[in-house]
XYZ file of C-alpha atoms in Angstrom:
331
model
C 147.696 97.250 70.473
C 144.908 95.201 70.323
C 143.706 96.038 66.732
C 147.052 95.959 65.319
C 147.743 92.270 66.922
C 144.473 90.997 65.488
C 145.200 92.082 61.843
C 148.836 90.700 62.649
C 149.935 86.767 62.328
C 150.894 86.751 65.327
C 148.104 85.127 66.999
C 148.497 82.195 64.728
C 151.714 80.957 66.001
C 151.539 77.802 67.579
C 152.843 79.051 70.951
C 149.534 81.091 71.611
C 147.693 77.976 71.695
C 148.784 77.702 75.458
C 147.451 81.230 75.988
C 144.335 80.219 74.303
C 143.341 77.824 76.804
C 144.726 79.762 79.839
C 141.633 81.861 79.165
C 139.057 79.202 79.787
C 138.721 77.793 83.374
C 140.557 75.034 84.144
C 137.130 72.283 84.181
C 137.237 73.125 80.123
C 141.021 71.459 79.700
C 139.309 68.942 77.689
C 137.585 70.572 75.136
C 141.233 71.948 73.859
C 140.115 70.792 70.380
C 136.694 73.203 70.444
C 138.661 75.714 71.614
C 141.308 75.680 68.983
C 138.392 76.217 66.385
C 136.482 79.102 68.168
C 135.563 81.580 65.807
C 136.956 84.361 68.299
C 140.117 82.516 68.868
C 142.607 85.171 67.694
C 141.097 88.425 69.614
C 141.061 86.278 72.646
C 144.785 85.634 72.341
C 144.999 89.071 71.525
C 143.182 90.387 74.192
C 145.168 88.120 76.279
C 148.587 89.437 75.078
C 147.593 93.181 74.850
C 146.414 93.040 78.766
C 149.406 91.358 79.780
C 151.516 93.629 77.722
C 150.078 96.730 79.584
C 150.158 94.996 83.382
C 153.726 94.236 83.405
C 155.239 96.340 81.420
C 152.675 99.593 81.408
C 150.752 101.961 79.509
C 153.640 103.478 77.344
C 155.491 100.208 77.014
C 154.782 99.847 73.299
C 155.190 103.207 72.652
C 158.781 103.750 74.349
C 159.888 100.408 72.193
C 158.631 101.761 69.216
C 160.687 105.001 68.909
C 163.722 103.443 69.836
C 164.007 100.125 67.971
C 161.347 101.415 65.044
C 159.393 98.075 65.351
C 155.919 97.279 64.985
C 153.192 96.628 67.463
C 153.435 92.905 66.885
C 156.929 92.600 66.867
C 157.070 94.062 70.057
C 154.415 92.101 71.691
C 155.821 88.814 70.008
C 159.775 90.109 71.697
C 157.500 90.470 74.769
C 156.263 86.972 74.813
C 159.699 85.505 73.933
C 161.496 87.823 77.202
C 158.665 87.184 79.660
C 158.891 82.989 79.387
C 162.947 83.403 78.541
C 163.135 85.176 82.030
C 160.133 84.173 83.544
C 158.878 87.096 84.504
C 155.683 85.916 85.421
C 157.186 84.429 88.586
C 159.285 87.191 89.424
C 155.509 89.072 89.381
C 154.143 87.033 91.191
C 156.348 87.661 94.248
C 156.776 90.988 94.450
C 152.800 90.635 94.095
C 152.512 88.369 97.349
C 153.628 91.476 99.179
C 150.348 92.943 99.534
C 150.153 94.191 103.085
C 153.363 92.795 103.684
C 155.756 95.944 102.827
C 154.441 99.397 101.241
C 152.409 99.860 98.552
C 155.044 102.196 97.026
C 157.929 99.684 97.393
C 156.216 97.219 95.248
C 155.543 99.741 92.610
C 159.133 100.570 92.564
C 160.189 96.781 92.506
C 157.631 96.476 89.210
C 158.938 99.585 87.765
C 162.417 97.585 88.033
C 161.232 94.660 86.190
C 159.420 96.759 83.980
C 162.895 98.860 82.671
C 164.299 95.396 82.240
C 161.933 94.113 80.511
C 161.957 96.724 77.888
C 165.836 96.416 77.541
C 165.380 92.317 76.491
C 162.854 93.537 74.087
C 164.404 96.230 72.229
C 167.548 93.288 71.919
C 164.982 90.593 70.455
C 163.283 92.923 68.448
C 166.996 94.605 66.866
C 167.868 90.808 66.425
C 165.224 89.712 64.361
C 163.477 87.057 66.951
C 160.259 88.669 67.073
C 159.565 87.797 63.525
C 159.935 84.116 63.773
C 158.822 80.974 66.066
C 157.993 81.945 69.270
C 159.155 78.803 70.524
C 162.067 78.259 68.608
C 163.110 81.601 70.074
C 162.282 80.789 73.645
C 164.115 77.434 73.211
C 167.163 78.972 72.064
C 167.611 81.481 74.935
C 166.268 80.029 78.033
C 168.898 77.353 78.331
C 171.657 80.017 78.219
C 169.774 82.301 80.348
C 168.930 79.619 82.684
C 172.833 78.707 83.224
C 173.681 82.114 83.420
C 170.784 82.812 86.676
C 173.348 81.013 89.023
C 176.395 82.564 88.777
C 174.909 86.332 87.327
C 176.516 87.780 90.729
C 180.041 86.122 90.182
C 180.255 87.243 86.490
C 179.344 91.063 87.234
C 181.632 93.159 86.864
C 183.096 95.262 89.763
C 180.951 98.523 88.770
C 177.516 96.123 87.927
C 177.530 94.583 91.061
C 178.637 97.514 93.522
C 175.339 99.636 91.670
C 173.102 95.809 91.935
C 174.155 96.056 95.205
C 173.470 99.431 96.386
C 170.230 98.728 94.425
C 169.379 95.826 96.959
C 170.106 98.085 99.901
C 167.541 100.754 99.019
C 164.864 97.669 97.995
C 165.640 96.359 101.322
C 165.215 99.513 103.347
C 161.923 100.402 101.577
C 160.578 97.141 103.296
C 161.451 94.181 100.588
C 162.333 91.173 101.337
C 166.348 90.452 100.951
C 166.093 87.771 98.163
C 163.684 89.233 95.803
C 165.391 92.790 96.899
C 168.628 90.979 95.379
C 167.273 89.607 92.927
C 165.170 92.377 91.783
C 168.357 94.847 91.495
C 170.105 92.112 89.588
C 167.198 92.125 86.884
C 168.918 95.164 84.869
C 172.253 93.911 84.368
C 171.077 90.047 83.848
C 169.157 91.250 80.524
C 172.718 90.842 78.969
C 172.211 87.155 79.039
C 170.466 87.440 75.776
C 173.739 89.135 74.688
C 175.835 86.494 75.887
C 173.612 83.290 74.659
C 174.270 84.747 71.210
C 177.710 84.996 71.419
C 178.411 81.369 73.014
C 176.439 80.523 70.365
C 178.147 82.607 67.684
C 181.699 81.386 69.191
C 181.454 77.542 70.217
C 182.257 78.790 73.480
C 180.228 77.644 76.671
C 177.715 79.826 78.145
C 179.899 80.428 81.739
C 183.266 81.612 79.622
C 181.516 83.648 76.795
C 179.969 85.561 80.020
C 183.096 86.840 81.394
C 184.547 87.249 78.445
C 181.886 89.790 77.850
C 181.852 91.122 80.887
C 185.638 91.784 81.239
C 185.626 93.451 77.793
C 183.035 95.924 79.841
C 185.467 96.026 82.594
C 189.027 96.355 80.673
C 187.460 99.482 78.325
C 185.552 101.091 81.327
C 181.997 100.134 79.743
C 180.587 99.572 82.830
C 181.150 103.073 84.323
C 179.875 104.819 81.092
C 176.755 102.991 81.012
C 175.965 103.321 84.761
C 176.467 106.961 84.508
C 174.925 107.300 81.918
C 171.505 105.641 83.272
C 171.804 108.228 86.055
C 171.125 111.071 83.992
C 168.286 113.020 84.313
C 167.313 114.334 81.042
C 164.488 116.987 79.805
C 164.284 116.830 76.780
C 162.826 114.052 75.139
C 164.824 113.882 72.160
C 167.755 113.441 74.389
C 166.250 110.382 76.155
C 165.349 108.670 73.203
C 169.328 109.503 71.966
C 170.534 108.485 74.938
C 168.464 105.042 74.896
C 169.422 104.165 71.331
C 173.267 105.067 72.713
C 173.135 102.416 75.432
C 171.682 99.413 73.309
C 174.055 100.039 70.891
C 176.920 99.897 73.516
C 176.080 96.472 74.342
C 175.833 95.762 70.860
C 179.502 97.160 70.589
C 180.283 95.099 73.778
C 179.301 92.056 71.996
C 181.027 92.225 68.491
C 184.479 92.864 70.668
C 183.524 90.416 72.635
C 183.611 87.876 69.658
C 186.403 88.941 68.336
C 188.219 88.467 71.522
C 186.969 84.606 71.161
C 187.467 84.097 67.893
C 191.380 85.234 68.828
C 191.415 83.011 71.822
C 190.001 79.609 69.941
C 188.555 77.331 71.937
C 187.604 77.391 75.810
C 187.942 75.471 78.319
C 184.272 75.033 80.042
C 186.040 75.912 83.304
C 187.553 79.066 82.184
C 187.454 81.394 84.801
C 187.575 85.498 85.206
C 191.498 85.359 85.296
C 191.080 83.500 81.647
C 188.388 85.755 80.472
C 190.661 88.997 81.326
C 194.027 87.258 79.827
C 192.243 86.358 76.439
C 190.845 89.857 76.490
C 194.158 91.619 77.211
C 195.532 89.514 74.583
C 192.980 90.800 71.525
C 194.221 94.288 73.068
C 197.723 93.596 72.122
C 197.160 92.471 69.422
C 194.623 95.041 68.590
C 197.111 97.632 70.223
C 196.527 100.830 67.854
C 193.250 100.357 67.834
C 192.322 99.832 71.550
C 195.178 102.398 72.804
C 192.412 105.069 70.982
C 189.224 103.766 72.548
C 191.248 103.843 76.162
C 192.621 107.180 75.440
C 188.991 108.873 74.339
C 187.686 107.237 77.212
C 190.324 108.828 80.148
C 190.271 111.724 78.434
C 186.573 112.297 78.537
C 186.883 110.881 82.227
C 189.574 113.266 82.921
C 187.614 116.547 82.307
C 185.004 115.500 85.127
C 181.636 113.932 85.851
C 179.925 112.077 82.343
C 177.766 114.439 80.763
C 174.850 113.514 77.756
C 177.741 115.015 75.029
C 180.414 112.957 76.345
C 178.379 109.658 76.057
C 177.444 110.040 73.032
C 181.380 110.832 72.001
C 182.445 107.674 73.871
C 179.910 105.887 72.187
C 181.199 106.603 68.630
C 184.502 105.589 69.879
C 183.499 102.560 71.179
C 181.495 101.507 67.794
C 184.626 102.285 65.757
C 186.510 100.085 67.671
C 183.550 97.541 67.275
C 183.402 97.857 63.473
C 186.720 98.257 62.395
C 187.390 94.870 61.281
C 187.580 93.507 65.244
């Protein structure tokens, strides 16, 4: 990681200047100017970015992006940088960290390990968007808003199968010894990563962050979304070659959750910045009607792959393909 950042441009982006100077103690603030010109400037930032890389997000991090998104070493690290100050994962480190001798050992590896699978989800979405390959900042300041306005109200905007799994989630956290709020907000990590999602299509649609988030989330809801992809993360799979299918399969479903998601507000016009769930379900149920052929096919795969028991690997990836051909049929 290290090599390929240093013969990458990404330590030259303007952003890194801050981790430039985080390496240097504090007393040397006001040489900023000398430090700027030291002749080891970009391996420090890359040494810097490489080691943070591997702490929070660990040793096969790069690796496990790579095969599913087919980026590049910087990209990732750059899609990294962008989710960890978007989401401020730093601070969310920092206190499962301050439980040192305050709850096991084991439950703080398991409350990283959390943070760590939704990490990787916000990267693989920068990275198949294109954001790791610009400004760092421009990317940062066109997310965290969004993101930020979404951290409120992330419980209220779940759907019913989201929170009742963030929930259980919290239980277990909190039974292992973690504290209820970062328990809570720990299990809510997974399902908030759609925030990126949902910034780009308020932004797409004119629509305010708060509406374009149910909408989204009752498109999840209305074609049973939700259930497939928590099942779906419940598998336990052997062979390798069906985890990286399977991984591919669930980014693209949010991908597919998205596109219906803005055709649903590009139907509906404009929103009212108070819209609630009951106007996020009505414009959705609307696009259905109108969309009736279409839709009625999606909704029949999906019960009849429900009816024939538990979700299985084959049957996701058959709901899947239904689901994108609703997506990309002109929606």
């Amino acid at each position: 990681t290290f090599d390929a950042l240093v013969a990458s441009a990404a330590p030259d982006d303007p952003h890194f200047e801050g981790t430039l100077a985080g390496y240097f103690p504090p007393q040397l603030a006001a040489f900023r100017e000398a430090m700027l010109k030291h002749r080891l400037r970009r391996e420090i930032i890359a040494t810097c970015l490489a080691d943070d890389l591997v702490n929070m997000g660990g040793p096969t991090f790069v690796d496990r992006v790579r095969e599913t998104v087919r980026a590049s070493t910087p990209e990732i690290a750059v899609a990294f940088e962008i989710a960890r100050c978007v989401f401020d994962f730093d601070a969310h480190a920092a206190r499962i960290d301050a439980l040192d001798v305050i709850a096991p050992a084991a439950t703080q590896t398991m409350l990283h390990q959390e943070m760590g699978r939704a990490l990787i989800r916000a990267v693989y979405y920068l990275v198949r968007r294109g954001r790791a390959r610009g400004d760092v900042a421009a990317a940062i300041a066109a997310y965290r808003p969004a993101v930020e306005a979404q951290r409120a109200e992330i419980w209220l905007t779940l759907t019913d199968q989201e929170r009742a799994r963030a929930e259980a989630r919290a239980e277990r956290y909190v039974a292992d010894g973690a504290p209820a709020d970062l328990a809570r907000d720990t299990a809510m990590l997974s399902p908030f990563m759609a925030a990126l999602d949902v910034a780009d299509l308020a932004q797409r649609s004119g629509w305010p962050v708060g509406p374009a988030a149910r909408v989204f989330r009752a498109v999840a809801a209305r074609f049973g979304l939700d259930r497939l992809r928590g099942a779906a993360m419940a598998f336990t799979l052997d062979s390798h070659w069906d985890r990286l299918a399977l991984r591919r399969t669930l980014e693209e479903l949010y991908e597919d959750q998205r596109l219906i998601a803005e055709a649903v507000t590009r139907q509906a016009g404009a929103a009212p910045a108070t819209a609630d769930a009951g106007f996020a379900l009505q414009a959705v149920d609307a696009w259905i009607a109108a969309n009736a052929e279409r839709a009625a096919m999606l909704s029949g795969a999906m019960a009849d792959l429900e009816a024939t028991g538990a979700w299985t690997f084959a049957k996701t990836i058959l709901a899947a393909a239904e689901v994108r051909g609703l997506s990309t049929a002109g929606a």
